[in-house]
Short mmCIF file of C-alpha atoms in Angstrom, two decimals:
data_model
loop_
_atom_site.label_atom_id
_atom_site.label_comp_id
_atom_site.label_asym_id
_atom_site.label_seq_id
_atom_site.Cartn_x
_atom_site.Cartn_y
_atom_site.Cartn_z
CA UNK B 85 -38.91 35.47 21.58
CA UNK B 86 -40.81 33.53 19.32
CA UNK B 87 -38.45 31.92 16.66
CA UNK B 88 -38.49 33.73 12.95
CA UNK B 89 -39.74 31.89 9.85
CA UNK B 90 -37.08 31.50 7.03
CA UNK B 91 -37.39 33.96 4.79
CA UNK B 92 -39.47 33.23 1.51
CA UNK B 93 -35.92 33.69 -0.28
CA UNK B 94 -34.17 31.14 1.80
CA UNK B 95 -36.92 28.63 1.33
CA UNK B 96 -36.80 29.11 -2.62
CA UNK B 97 -33.16 28.69 -2.47
CA UNK B 98 -33.71 25.67 -0.58
CA UNK B 99 -36.22 24.42 -3.06
CA UNK B 100 -34.05 25.07 -6.01
CA UNK B 101 -31.39 23.09 -4.09
CA UNK B 102 -33.54 20.00 -3.90
CA UNK B 103 -34.84 20.09 -7.54
CA UNK B 104 -30.99 20.52 -8.55
CA UNK B 105 -30.11 17.52 -6.76
CA UNK B 106 -32.99 15.55 -7.99
CA UNK B 107 -32.02 16.62 -11.49
CA UNK B 108 -28.63 15.21 -11.11
CA UNK B 109 -30.24 12.12 -9.59
CA UNK B 110 -32.62 11.71 -12.13
CA UNK B 111 -30.82 9.47 -14.51
CA UNK B 112 -29.85 6.92 -11.83
CA UNK B 113 -33.72 7.04 -10.52
CA UNK B 114 -34.93 6.13 -13.80
CA UNK B 115 -32.42 3.68 -14.62
CA UNK B 116 -33.45 2.08 -11.17
CA UNK B 117 -37.09 2.25 -11.58
CA UNK B 118 -37.24 0.96 -15.12
CA UNK B 119 -34.42 -1.79 -15.13
CA UNK B 120 -34.48 -2.95 -11.44
CA UNK B 121 -37.46 -2.22 -9.39
CA UNK B 122 -40.37 -2.57 -11.92
CA UNK B 123 -38.81 -5.91 -13.42
CA UNK B 124 -38.32 -7.19 -9.46
CA UNK B 125 -42.02 -6.10 -8.67
CA UNK B 126 -43.37 -7.78 -11.78
CA UNK B 127 -41.47 -10.70 -11.24
CA UNK B 128 -43.13 -11.12 -7.55
CA UNK B 129 -46.25 -10.39 -9.24
CA UNK B 130 -46.04 -13.10 -11.89
CA UNK B 131 -45.07 -15.50 -9.08
CA UNK B 132 -48.39 -15.51 -7.96
CA UNK B 133 -50.21 -16.06 -11.33
CA UNK B 134 -50.59 -18.48 -14.10
CA UNK B 135 -49.64 -16.81 -16.87
CA UNK B 136 -48.54 -18.16 -20.30
CA UNK B 137 -47.58 -14.94 -22.59
CA UNK B 138 -50.72 -15.30 -24.04
CA UNK B 139 -53.93 -15.41 -22.04
CA UNK B 140 -54.52 -12.76 -19.02
CA UNK B 141 -52.79 -13.98 -16.11
CA UNK B 142 -54.85 -15.59 -13.14
CA UNK B 143 -54.30 -15.54 -9.76
CA UNK B 144 -53.29 -19.03 -8.19
CA UNK B 145 -51.73 -18.27 -4.97
CA UNK B 146 -48.80 -20.44 -3.94
CA UNK B 147 -49.26 -22.97 -6.58
CA UNK B 148 -45.92 -21.77 -8.29
CA UNK B 149 -44.20 -21.66 -5.30
CA UNK B 150 -45.15 -25.18 -4.25
CA UNK B 151 -44.38 -26.64 -7.98
CA UNK B 152 -41.04 -25.14 -7.97
CA UNK B 153 -39.85 -26.13 -4.30
CA UNK B 154 -41.20 -29.28 -3.92
CA UNK B 155 -42.21 -30.90 -7.25
CA UNK B 156 -40.09 -29.70 -10.01
CA UNK B 157 -37.63 -32.68 -10.75
CA UNK B 158 -34.98 -30.62 -12.21
CA UNK B 159 -34.80 -27.78 -9.37
CA UNK B 160 -32.60 -29.58 -7.12
CA UNK B 161 -29.97 -30.27 -10.19
CA UNK B 162 -29.97 -27.04 -11.47
CA UNK B 163 -29.57 -25.61 -7.96
CA UNK B 164 -26.37 -27.90 -7.17
CA UNK B 165 -24.82 -27.12 -10.31
CA UNK B 166 -25.23 -23.58 -9.98
CA UNK B 167 -23.76 -23.53 -6.59
CA UNK B 168 -21.09 -26.07 -7.59
CA UNK B 169 -20.03 -23.73 -10.33
CA UNK B 170 -20.06 -20.69 -7.87
CA UNK B 171 -17.84 -22.53 -5.37
CA UNK B 172 -15.35 -24.19 -7.56
CA UNK B 173 -15.24 -21.73 -10.63
CA UNK B 174 -15.16 -18.43 -8.76
CA UNK B 175 -12.46 -19.71 -6.19
CA UNK B 176 -10.19 -21.25 -8.83
CA UNK B 177 -10.53 -18.18 -10.97
CA UNK B 178 -9.33 -15.87 -8.23
CA UNK B 179 -6.41 -18.08 -7.47
CA UNK B 180 -5.33 -18.55 -10.83
CA UNK B 181 -6.01 -15.01 -11.85
CA UNK B 182 -3.85 -13.55 -8.82
CA UNK B 183 -1.17 -16.17 -9.63
CA UNK B 184 -1.08 -14.84 -13.27
CA UNK B 185 -0.79 -11.44 -12.17
CA UNK B 186 1.96 -12.20 -9.58
CA UNK B 187 3.66 -13.86 -12.48
CA UNK B 188 3.41 -11.23 -14.90
CA UNK B 189 4.43 -8.23 -12.62
CA UNK B 190 7.71 -10.71 -11.53
CA UNK B 191 8.93 -10.68 -15.63
CA UNK B 192 11.55 -8.58 -16.08
CA UNK B 193 11.61 -8.82 -20.14
CA UNK B 194 9.16 -9.35 -22.62
CA UNK B 195 6.22 -8.61 -20.16
CA UNK B 196 4.10 -6.76 -22.70
CA UNK B 197 3.76 -10.19 -24.76
CA UNK B 198 2.97 -12.15 -21.68
CA UNK B 199 0.11 -9.80 -20.71
CA UNK B 200 -1.67 -9.92 -24.41
CA UNK B 201 -1.25 -13.67 -24.83
CA UNK B 202 -3.12 -13.79 -21.18
CA UNK B 203 -5.21 -11.44 -22.07
CA UNK B 204 -6.73 -12.30 -25.70
CA UNK B 205 -8.76 -15.39 -24.58
CA UNK B 206 -11.10 -13.12 -22.48
CA UNK B 207 -11.55 -10.77 -25.87
CA UNK B 208 -13.17 -13.61 -27.57
CA UNK B 209 -17.13 -13.59 -27.63
CA UNK B 210 -18.54 -16.31 -25.44
CA UNK B 211 -20.21 -18.49 -28.10
CA UNK B 212 -16.92 -18.33 -30.31
CA UNK B 213 -15.17 -19.29 -27.31
CA UNK B 214 -16.94 -22.26 -26.08
CA UNK B 215 -17.45 -23.33 -29.70
CA UNK B 216 -13.49 -23.53 -30.02
CA UNK B 217 -12.96 -25.15 -26.46
CA UNK B 218 -15.52 -27.98 -27.32
CA UNK B 219 -13.55 -28.39 -30.71
CA UNK B 220 -10.35 -28.91 -28.69
CA UNK B 221 -11.47 -31.37 -26.24
CA UNK B 222 -13.88 -33.38 -28.72
CA UNK B 223 -13.26 -36.92 -27.37
CA UNK B 224 -13.07 -38.32 -31.27
CA UNK B 225 -11.23 -35.55 -33.47
CA UNK B 226 -9.95 -32.99 -30.68
CA UNK B 227 -6.12 -32.28 -30.48
CA UNK B 228 -6.45 -32.21 -26.54
CA UNK B 229 -7.31 -35.82 -26.60
CA UNK B 230 -4.83 -36.87 -29.44
CA UNK B 231 -1.78 -35.28 -27.56
CA UNK B 232 -2.90 -37.28 -24.30
CA UNK B 233 -3.31 -40.63 -26.09
CA UNK B 234 -0.08 -40.11 -27.52
CA UNK B 235 1.65 -39.90 -24.38
CA UNK B 236 -0.07 -42.75 -22.89
CA UNK B 237 -2.91 -40.91 -20.97
CA UNK B 238 -6.58 -42.39 -21.23
CA UNK B 239 -8.14 -39.23 -21.88
CA UNK B 240 -11.71 -38.38 -20.55
CA UNK B 241 -14.89 -37.51 -22.64
CA UNK B 242 -14.77 -33.95 -21.36
CA UNK B 243 -18.39 -32.55 -22.32
CA UNK B 244 -19.85 -35.73 -23.13
CA UNK B 245 -19.23 -37.25 -19.80
CA UNK B 246 -21.23 -36.07 -16.72
CA UNK B 247 -18.44 -36.52 -14.32
CA UNK B 248 -16.25 -34.11 -16.52
CA UNK B 249 -18.67 -31.58 -17.81
CA UNK B 250 -18.64 -29.32 -15.17
CA UNK B 251 -15.04 -29.36 -14.69
CA UNK B 252 -14.62 -28.73 -18.40
CA UNK B 253 -16.61 -25.35 -17.87
CA UNK B 254 -14.10 -24.48 -15.30
CA UNK B 255 -11.56 -25.04 -17.55
CA UNK B 256 -13.16 -22.97 -20.20
CA UNK B 257 -13.22 -20.01 -17.55
CA UNK B 258 -9.63 -20.14 -16.61
CA UNK B 259 -8.89 -20.23 -20.05
CA UNK B 260 -10.46 -16.87 -19.95
CA UNK B 261 -8.87 -15.47 -16.94
CA UNK B 262 -7.09 -12.16 -18.50
CA UNK B 263 -10.03 -10.13 -16.92
CA UNK B 264 -8.95 -10.77 -13.72
CA UNK B 265 -5.44 -10.88 -13.93
CA UNK B 266 -5.43 -7.05 -15.22
CA UNK B 267 -7.34 -6.20 -12.17
CA UNK B 268 -4.66 -7.98 -9.90
CA UNK B 269 -2.04 -6.79 -11.65
CA UNK B 270 -3.27 -3.36 -11.19
CA UNK B 271 -3.76 -4.07 -7.44
CA UNK B 272 -0.30 -5.44 -7.23
CA UNK B 273 1.46 -2.71 -9.18
CA UNK B 274 -0.25 -0.21 -6.45
CA UNK B 275 1.33 -1.89 -3.28
CA UNK B 276 4.03 0.56 -1.99
CA UNK B 277 7.86 -0.43 -2.47
CA UNK B 278 8.63 0.84 0.69
CA UNK B 279 6.65 -1.73 2.66
CA UNK B 280 8.97 -4.61 0.39
CA UNK B 281 11.99 -2.80 1.47
CA UNK B 282 11.00 -2.47 5.00
CA UNK B 283 9.97 -6.28 5.17
CA UNK B 284 13.38 -7.43 3.58
CA UNK B 285 15.09 -5.62 5.97
CA UNK B 286 13.45 -7.49 8.82
CA UNK B 287 14.34 -10.60 7.04
CA UNK B 288 11.06 -11.52 5.68
CA UNK B 289 10.99 -14.08 2.64
CA UNK B 290 8.93 -14.52 -0.07
CA UNK B 291 5.73 -15.85 1.62
CA UNK B 292 6.10 -13.67 4.39
CA UNK B 293 5.91 -10.53 2.37
CA UNK B 294 3.11 -11.83 0.43
CA UNK B 295 1.59 -12.84 3.73
CA UNK B 296 2.08 -9.28 5.72
CA UNK B 297 2.58 -6.87 2.93
CA UNK B 298 1.05 -7.89 -0.32
CA UNK B 299 -2.30 -9.49 0.79
CA UNK B 300 -3.42 -6.85 3.03
CA UNK B 301 -3.10 -4.47 0.15
CA UNK B 302 -4.93 -6.37 -1.90
CA UNK B 303 -7.73 -7.79 0.08
CA UNK B 304 -10.37 -5.07 -1.36
CA UNK B 305 -9.45 -6.12 -4.85
CA UNK B 306 -9.66 -10.07 -3.79
CA UNK B 307 -13.10 -9.36 -2.21
CA UNK B 308 -14.28 -7.14 -5.26
CA UNK B 309 -13.24 -10.33 -7.45
CA UNK B 310 -15.05 -12.89 -5.52
CA UNK B 311 -18.43 -10.75 -5.03
CA UNK B 312 -18.73 -9.83 -8.81
CA UNK B 313 -17.71 -13.67 -9.64
CA UNK B 314 -20.59 -14.84 -7.63
CA UNK B 315 -23.01 -12.38 -9.27
CA UNK B 316 -21.76 -13.59 -12.81
CA UNK B 317 -21.60 -17.19 -12.26
CA UNK B 318 -25.03 -17.07 -10.37
CA UNK B 319 -26.07 -16.15 -14.08
CA UNK B 320 -24.10 -18.72 -15.93
CA UNK B 321 -25.79 -19.36 -18.94
CA UNK B 322 -24.48 -19.00 -22.51
CA UNK B 323 -21.30 -21.09 -22.23
CA UNK B 324 -23.12 -24.45 -20.57
CA UNK B 325 -26.18 -24.06 -22.96
CA UNK B 326 -23.60 -24.00 -26.36
CA UNK B 327 -21.45 -26.83 -24.83
CA UNK B 328 -24.35 -28.91 -24.00
CA UNK B 329 -25.71 -28.41 -27.88
CA UNK B 330 -22.08 -29.09 -29.21
CA UNK B 331 -21.28 -32.04 -27.54
CA UNK B 332 -24.81 -33.75 -28.12
CA UNK B 333 -24.10 -33.22 -31.75
CA UNK B 334 -26.86 -30.42 -32.36
CA UNK B 335 -25.32 -27.75 -34.38
CA UNK B 336 -25.74 -24.21 -33.02
CA UNK B 337 -27.86 -21.80 -34.95
CA UNK B 338 -31.66 -20.61 -35.66
CA UNK B 339 -34.24 -23.54 -35.38
CA UNK B 340 -32.09 -25.58 -33.38
CA UNK B 341 -33.40 -26.99 -29.81
CA UNK B 342 -32.33 -29.29 -26.88
CA UNK B 343 -33.23 -29.71 -23.74
CA UNK B 344 -30.46 -27.84 -21.45
CA UNK B 345 -28.04 -29.53 -19.11
CA UNK B 346 -26.50 -32.35 -21.56
CA UNK B 347 -25.19 -34.76 -20.52
CA UNK B 348 -27.63 -35.97 -17.92
CA UNK B 349 -28.37 -32.72 -16.76
CA UNK B 350 -24.84 -32.26 -15.39
CA UNK B 351 -24.63 -28.87 -16.71
CA UNK B 352 -27.83 -27.64 -16.14
CA UNK B 353 -28.05 -24.22 -14.39
CA UNK B 354 -30.90 -22.32 -12.79
CA UNK B 355 -30.77 -19.68 -15.38
CA UNK B 356 -31.21 -22.08 -18.09
CA UNK B 357 -34.05 -23.82 -16.34
CA UNK B 358 -35.60 -20.34 -16.22
CA UNK B 359 -35.50 -19.71 -19.84
CA UNK B 360 -36.60 -23.16 -20.32
CA UNK B 361 -39.66 -22.62 -18.05
CA UNK B 362 -40.62 -18.98 -19.15
CA UNK B 363 -39.89 -19.04 -23.15
CA UNK B 364 -39.97 -22.55 -24.33
CA UNK B 365 -42.66 -24.01 -22.03
CA UNK B 366 -44.61 -20.87 -21.37
CA UNK B 367 -44.94 -21.36 -17.67
CA UNK B 368 -43.75 -17.60 -16.49
CA UNK B 369 -45.27 -18.13 -12.83
CA UNK B 370 -42.75 -21.08 -11.95
CA UNK B 371 -40.06 -19.13 -13.95
CA UNK B 372 -40.73 -15.99 -11.96
CA UNK B 373 -40.32 -18.05 -8.82
CA UNK B 374 -37.04 -19.60 -9.96
CA UNK B 375 -36.00 -15.93 -10.58
CA UNK B 376 -36.50 -14.67 -6.96
CA UNK B 377 -34.83 -17.95 -5.41
CA UNK B 378 -31.84 -17.16 -7.53
CA UNK B 379 -32.03 -13.46 -6.47
CA UNK B 380 -32.39 -14.51 -2.87
CA UNK B 381 -29.55 -16.89 -3.13
CA UNK B 382 -27.31 -14.22 -4.71
CA UNK B 383 -28.38 -11.46 -2.29
CA UNK B 384 -27.70 -13.87 0.82
CA UNK B 385 -24.30 -14.88 -0.70
CA UNK B 386 -23.11 -11.31 -1.54
CA UNK B 387 -24.41 -9.74 1.47
CA UNK B 388 -22.57 -12.39 3.69
CA UNK B 389 -19.28 -11.77 1.44
CA UNK B 390 -19.62 -8.05 1.96
CA UNK B 391 -20.13 -8.52 5.99
CA UNK B 392 -16.90 -10.75 5.98
CA UNK B 393 -14.86 -8.28 3.88
CA UNK B 394 -15.70 -5.21 6.33
CA UNK B 395 -15.18 -7.42 9.07
CA UNK B 396 -11.37 -8.34 7.73
CA UNK B 397 -10.82 -5.15 6.84
CA UNK B 398 -11.70 -3.64 10.43
CA UNK B 399 -9.45 -6.18 11.92
CA UNK B 400 -6.70 -5.34 9.89
CA UNK B 401 -7.07 -1.62 10.44
#
């Protein structure tokens, strides 16, 4: 007996269900197409073009790629600085955020005051926070160096020293650690107390309880903090640029211009180089190549972290 075709009413029902699904998905589809797919395709297109944002783009093949990957003198320092900040800044932020979260959850009295004090710095706008931090670490008039000199410590030049500029940026990021503190606090408070009680009955100490109870429970949150930290640090731009301008003596405001990376390109990041190429030198093709390289590195690192996270959670299960 030949199979019956679906009734017209059933086909209309399925069509309406598909249209209803597309209607619910349409905000995401429009946002994905406008803010991700189209910019990505346009970036790939312009990476093979000579385009100064005034004249019509002309096809130049792999010339932009050859220039960026083999001839651009600042590409190596910018990539090194970016990767250095990703490794050091993200690792220290996670460690400090987790440590402060553990400390605050153990405080018995005045916990609200400590939470507020640790969280307040991350509410400051990036430019204002950077201006204040550079003032505190000013080698000539900053209160930090005055205190260090008063106790006999030879204070460094901080943002004016190529060896200390990136560590100073890391200190700035640790100053605003309140966002990670709140995330880790929520994860720590969500760990079942029954597991701690069972560990105590087995004679586990503080380190053993953290290793076998706390850490397995908060591993997904730690990986979330690492992945989002990597993505954010790959786009590190504002704080490094403002700190370099202030340390070099250039006022921050309309009309001020300076080559990024002061001092001696020690704080130059790939996003700064992209902005300089695309909007100061009007070399859109090279800027697009740098953007794609940064995107590829971020995707590779994120994929690796996600795979490690999935393997770790599977092993724990």
